[in-house]
Short mmCIF file of C-alpha atoms in Angstrom, two decimals:
data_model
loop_
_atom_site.label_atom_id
_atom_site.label_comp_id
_atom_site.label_asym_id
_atom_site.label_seq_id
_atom_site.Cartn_x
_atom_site.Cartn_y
_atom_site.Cartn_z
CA UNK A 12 -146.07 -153.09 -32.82
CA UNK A 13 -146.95 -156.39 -34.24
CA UNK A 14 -144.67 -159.09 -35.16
CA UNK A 15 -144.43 -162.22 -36.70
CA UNK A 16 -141.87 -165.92 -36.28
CA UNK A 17 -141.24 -168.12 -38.54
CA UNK A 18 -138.33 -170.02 -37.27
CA UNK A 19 -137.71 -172.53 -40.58
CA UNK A 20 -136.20 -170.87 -43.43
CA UNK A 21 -136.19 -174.15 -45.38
CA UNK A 22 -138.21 -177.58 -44.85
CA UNK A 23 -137.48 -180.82 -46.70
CA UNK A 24 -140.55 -183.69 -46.44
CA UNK A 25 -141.63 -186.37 -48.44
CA UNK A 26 -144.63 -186.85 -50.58
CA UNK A 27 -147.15 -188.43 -48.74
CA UNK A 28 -145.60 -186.84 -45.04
CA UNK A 29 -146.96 -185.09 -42.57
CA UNK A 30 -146.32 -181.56 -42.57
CA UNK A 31 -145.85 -178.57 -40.02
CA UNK A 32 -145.03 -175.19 -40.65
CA UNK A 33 -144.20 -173.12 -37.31
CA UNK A 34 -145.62 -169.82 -36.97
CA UNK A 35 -145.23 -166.96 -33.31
CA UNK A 36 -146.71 -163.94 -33.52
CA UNK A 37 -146.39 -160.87 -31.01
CA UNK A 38 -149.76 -158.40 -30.95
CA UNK A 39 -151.48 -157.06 -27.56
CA UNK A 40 -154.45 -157.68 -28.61
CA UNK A 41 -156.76 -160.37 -30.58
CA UNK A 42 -155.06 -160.84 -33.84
CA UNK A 43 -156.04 -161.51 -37.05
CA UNK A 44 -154.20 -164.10 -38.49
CA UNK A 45 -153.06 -164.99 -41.65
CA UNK A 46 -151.52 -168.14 -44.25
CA UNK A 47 -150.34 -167.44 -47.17
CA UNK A 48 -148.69 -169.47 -50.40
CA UNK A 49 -146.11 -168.42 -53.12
CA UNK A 50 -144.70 -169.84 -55.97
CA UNK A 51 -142.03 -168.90 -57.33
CA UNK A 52 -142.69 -165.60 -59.58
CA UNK A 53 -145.88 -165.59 -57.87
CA UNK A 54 -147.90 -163.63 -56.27
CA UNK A 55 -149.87 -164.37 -52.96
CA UNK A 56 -152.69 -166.86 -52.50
CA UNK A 57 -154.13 -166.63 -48.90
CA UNK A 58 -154.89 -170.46 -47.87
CA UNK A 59 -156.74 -169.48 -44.51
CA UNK A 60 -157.18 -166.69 -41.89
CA UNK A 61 -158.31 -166.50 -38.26
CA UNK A 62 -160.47 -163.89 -36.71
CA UNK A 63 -162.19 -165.21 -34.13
CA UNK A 64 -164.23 -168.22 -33.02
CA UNK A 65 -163.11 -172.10 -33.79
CA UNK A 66 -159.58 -171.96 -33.12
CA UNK A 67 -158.75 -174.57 -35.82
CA UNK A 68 -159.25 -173.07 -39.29
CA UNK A 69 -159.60 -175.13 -42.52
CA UNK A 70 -158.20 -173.53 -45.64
CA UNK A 71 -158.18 -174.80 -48.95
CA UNK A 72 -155.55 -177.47 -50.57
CA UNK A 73 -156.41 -179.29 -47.64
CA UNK A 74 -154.35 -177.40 -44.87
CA UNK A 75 -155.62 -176.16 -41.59
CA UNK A 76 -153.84 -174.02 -38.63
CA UNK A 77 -154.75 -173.86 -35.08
CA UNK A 78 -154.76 -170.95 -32.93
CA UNK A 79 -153.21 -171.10 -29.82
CA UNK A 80 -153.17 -167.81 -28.02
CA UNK A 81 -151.41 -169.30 -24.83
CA UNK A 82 -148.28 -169.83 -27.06
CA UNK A 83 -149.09 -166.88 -29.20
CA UNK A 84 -148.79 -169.33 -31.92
CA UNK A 85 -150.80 -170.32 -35.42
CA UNK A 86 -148.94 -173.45 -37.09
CA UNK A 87 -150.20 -174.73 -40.27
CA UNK A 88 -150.36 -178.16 -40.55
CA UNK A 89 -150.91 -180.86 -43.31
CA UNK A 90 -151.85 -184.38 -42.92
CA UNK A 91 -150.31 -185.88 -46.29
CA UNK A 92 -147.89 -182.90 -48.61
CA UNK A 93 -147.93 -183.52 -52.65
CA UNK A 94 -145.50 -182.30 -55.15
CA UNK A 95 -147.37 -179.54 -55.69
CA UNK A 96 -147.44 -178.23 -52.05
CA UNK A 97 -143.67 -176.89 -52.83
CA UNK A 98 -143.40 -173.08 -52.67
CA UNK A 99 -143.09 -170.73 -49.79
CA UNK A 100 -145.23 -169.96 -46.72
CA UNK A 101 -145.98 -166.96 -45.32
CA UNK A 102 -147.44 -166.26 -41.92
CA UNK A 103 -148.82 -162.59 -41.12
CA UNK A 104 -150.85 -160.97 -38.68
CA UNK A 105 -153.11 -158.38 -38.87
CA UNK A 106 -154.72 -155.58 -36.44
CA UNK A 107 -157.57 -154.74 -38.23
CA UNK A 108 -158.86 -151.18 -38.62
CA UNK A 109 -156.71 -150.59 -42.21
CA UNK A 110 -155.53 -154.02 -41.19
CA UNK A 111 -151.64 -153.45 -41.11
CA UNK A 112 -150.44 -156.40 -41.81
CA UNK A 113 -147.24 -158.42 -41.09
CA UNK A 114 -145.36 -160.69 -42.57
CA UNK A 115 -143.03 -163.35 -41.67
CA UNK A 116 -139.66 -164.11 -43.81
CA UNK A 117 -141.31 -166.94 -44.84
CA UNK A 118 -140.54 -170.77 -44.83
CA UNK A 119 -139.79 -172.78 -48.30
CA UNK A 120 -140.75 -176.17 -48.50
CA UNK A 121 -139.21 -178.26 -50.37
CA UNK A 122 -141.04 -181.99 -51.47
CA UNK A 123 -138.97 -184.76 -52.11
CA UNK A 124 -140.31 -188.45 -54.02
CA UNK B 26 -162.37 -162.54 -64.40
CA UNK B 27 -162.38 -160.14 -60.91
CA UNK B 28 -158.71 -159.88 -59.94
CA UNK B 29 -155.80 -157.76 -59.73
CA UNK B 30 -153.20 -156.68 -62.41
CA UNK B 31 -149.85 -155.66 -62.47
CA UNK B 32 -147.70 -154.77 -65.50
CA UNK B 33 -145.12 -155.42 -67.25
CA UNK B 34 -144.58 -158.96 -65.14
CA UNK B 35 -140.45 -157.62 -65.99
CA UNK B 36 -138.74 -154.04 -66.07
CA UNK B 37 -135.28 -153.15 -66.46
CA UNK B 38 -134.18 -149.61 -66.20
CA UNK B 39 -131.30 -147.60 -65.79
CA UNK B 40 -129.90 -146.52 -62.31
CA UNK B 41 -131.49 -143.17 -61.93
CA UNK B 42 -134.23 -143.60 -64.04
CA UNK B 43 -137.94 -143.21 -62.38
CA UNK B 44 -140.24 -145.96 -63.30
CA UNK B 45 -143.80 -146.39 -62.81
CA UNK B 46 -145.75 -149.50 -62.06
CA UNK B 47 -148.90 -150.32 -62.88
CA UNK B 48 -151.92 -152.02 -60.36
CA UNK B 49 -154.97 -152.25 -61.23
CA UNK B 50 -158.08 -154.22 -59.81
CA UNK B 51 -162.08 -155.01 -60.70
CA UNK B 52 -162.69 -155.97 -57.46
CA UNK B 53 -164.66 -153.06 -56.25
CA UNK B 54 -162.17 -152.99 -53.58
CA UNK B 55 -161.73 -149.70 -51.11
CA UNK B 56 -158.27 -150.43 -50.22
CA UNK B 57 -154.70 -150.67 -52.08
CA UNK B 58 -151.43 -151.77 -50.62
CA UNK B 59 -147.81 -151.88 -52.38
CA UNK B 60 -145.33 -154.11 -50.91
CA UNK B 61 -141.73 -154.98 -51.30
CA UNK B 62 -140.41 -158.30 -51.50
CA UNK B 63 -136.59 -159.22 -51.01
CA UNK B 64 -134.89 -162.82 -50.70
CA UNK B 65 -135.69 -163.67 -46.62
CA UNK B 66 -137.03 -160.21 -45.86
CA UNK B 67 -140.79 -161.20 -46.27
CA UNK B 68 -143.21 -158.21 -47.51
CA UNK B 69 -142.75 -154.42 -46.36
CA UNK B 70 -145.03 -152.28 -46.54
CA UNK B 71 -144.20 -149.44 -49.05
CA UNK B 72 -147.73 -147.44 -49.37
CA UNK B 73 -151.35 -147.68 -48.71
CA UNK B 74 -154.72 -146.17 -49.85
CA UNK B 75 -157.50 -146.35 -48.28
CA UNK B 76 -160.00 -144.19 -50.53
CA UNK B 77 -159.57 -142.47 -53.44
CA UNK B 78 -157.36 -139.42 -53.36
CA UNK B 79 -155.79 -140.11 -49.72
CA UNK B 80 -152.35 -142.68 -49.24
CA UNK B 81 -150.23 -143.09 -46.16
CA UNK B 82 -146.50 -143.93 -46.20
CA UNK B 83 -145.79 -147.81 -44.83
CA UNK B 84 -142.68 -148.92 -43.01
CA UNK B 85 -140.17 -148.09 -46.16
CA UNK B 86 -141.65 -145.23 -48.27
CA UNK B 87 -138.58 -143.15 -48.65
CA UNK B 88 -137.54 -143.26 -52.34
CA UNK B 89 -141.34 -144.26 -53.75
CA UNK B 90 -144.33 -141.89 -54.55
CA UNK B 91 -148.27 -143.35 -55.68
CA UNK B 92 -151.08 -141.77 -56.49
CA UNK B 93 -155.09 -143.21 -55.90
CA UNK B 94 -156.73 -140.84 -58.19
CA UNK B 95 -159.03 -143.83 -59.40
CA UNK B 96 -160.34 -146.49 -57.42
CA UNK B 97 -159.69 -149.21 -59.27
CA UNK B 98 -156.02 -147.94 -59.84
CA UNK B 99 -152.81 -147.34 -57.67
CA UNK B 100 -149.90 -146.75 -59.42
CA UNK B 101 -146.28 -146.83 -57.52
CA UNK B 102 -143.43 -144.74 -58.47
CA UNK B 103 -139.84 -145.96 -57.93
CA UNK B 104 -137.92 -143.02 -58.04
CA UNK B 105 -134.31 -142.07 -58.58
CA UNK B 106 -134.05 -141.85 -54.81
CA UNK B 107 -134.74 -145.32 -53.38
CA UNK B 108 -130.76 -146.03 -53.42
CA UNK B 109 -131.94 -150.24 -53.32
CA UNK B 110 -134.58 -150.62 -55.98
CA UNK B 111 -134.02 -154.10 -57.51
CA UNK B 112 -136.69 -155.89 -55.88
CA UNK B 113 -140.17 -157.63 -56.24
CA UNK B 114 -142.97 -155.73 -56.11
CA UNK B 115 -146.45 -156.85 -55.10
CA UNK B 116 -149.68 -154.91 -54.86
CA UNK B 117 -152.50 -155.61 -53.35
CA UNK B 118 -156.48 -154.73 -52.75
CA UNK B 119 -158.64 -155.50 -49.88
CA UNK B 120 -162.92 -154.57 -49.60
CA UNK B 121 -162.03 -152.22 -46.61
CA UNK B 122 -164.45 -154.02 -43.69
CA UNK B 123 -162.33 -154.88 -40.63
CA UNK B 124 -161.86 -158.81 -41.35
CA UNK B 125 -161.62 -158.17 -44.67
CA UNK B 126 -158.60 -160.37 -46.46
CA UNK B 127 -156.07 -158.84 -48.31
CA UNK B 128 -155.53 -160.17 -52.11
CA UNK B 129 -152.94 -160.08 -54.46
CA UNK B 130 -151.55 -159.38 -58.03
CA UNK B 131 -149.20 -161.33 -59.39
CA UNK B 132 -146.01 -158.92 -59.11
CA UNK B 133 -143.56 -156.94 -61.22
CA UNK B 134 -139.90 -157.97 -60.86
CA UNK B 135 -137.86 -154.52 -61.18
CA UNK B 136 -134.11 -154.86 -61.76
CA UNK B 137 -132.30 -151.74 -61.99
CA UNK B 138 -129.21 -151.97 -64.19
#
């Protein structure tokens, strides 16, 4: 069975900082991976995915995540956060076929002036 | 607007009191997912429907009950069984092709009384 990492519960960073948001995942085979944002109330807004090909995805907002399958990882990065980046970050992976999908106890990030 | 609805946003009930909620989506999508959301648990799975008139349990169906007798329409049934039910609930819909992405309402927050 498939599982997913996300070692930071909480993240603090200041506007204008660089962010990274750490993501494992555990799946035999090639996964399909998955970012998603929530705000608070919210439902999910999927900022990029990974199936195959380029291993460094762009998504929208301006984040990107690069796969790495020899660490089994897919962090999402940021090169400068904005107050409006705060909410919480899920990571998930998927198998495809119905595509079960699994989520990570996502990380909240918090944005400080 | 294509997108997915869920209502009410709130619902209080009773402890032992059924309650439906409601998901519906225009997006012409083939599959519908329920999922439970609890402080630092992530999403579990509750249900999923892959066509009309067939569901399969998830990871923690025991206490819940759907129905997918429409396409564009998967109701979830918390029943007087599921002994935890305060929770958030989130559906989702997804096209059905295997890199599909999986897209979501905006929730229902159910606190049982």
């Amino acid at each position: 069975a498939q599982s997913v990492t996300q070692p930071d519960i909480h993240i603090t960073v200041s506007e204008g900082a660089s962010l990274e948001l750490r993501c494992n995942y555990s799946y035999g085979a090639t996964p399909y991976l998955f970012w998603y944002v929530q705000s608070p109330g919210q439902g999910l807004q999927l900022l990029l995915k990974y199936f195959s090909g380029d291993t460094l995805v762009q998504g929208i907002k301006g984040f990107e995540a690069e796969f790495k399958r020899s660490q089994s990882s897919f962090n999402l990065r940021k090169p400068s956060v904005h107050w409006s980046d705060a909410a919480e970050y899920f990571c998930a992976v998927g198998t495809g076929g119905y595509q079960k999908v699994t989520f990570g106890t996502g990380t909240k990030l918090q944005v400080i002036p | 607007d294509g997108g997915i609805t869920q209502s009410p946003k709130y619902l209080f009930r009773k402890e032992g009191q059924n309650v439906t909620l409601s998901c519906e989506q225009n997006l012409n999508h083939d599959a519908m997912y329920w999922y439970r959301q609890d402080p630092g648990q992530g999403l579990r799975l509750i249900y999923y429907s892959q066509i009309v008139n067939d569901f399969q349990k998830g990871d923690i169906a025991e206490g819940y009950s759907v129905s997918r007798e429409k396409k564009e329409s998967f109701p979830l049934t918390v029943t007087s069984a599921q002994k935890n039910p305060t929770a958030f609930y989130l559906c989702a819909s997804r096209q059905g092709g295997r890199t599909d992405t999986q897209y979501f309402g905006p929730g229902t927050r159910l606190t049982v009384l």
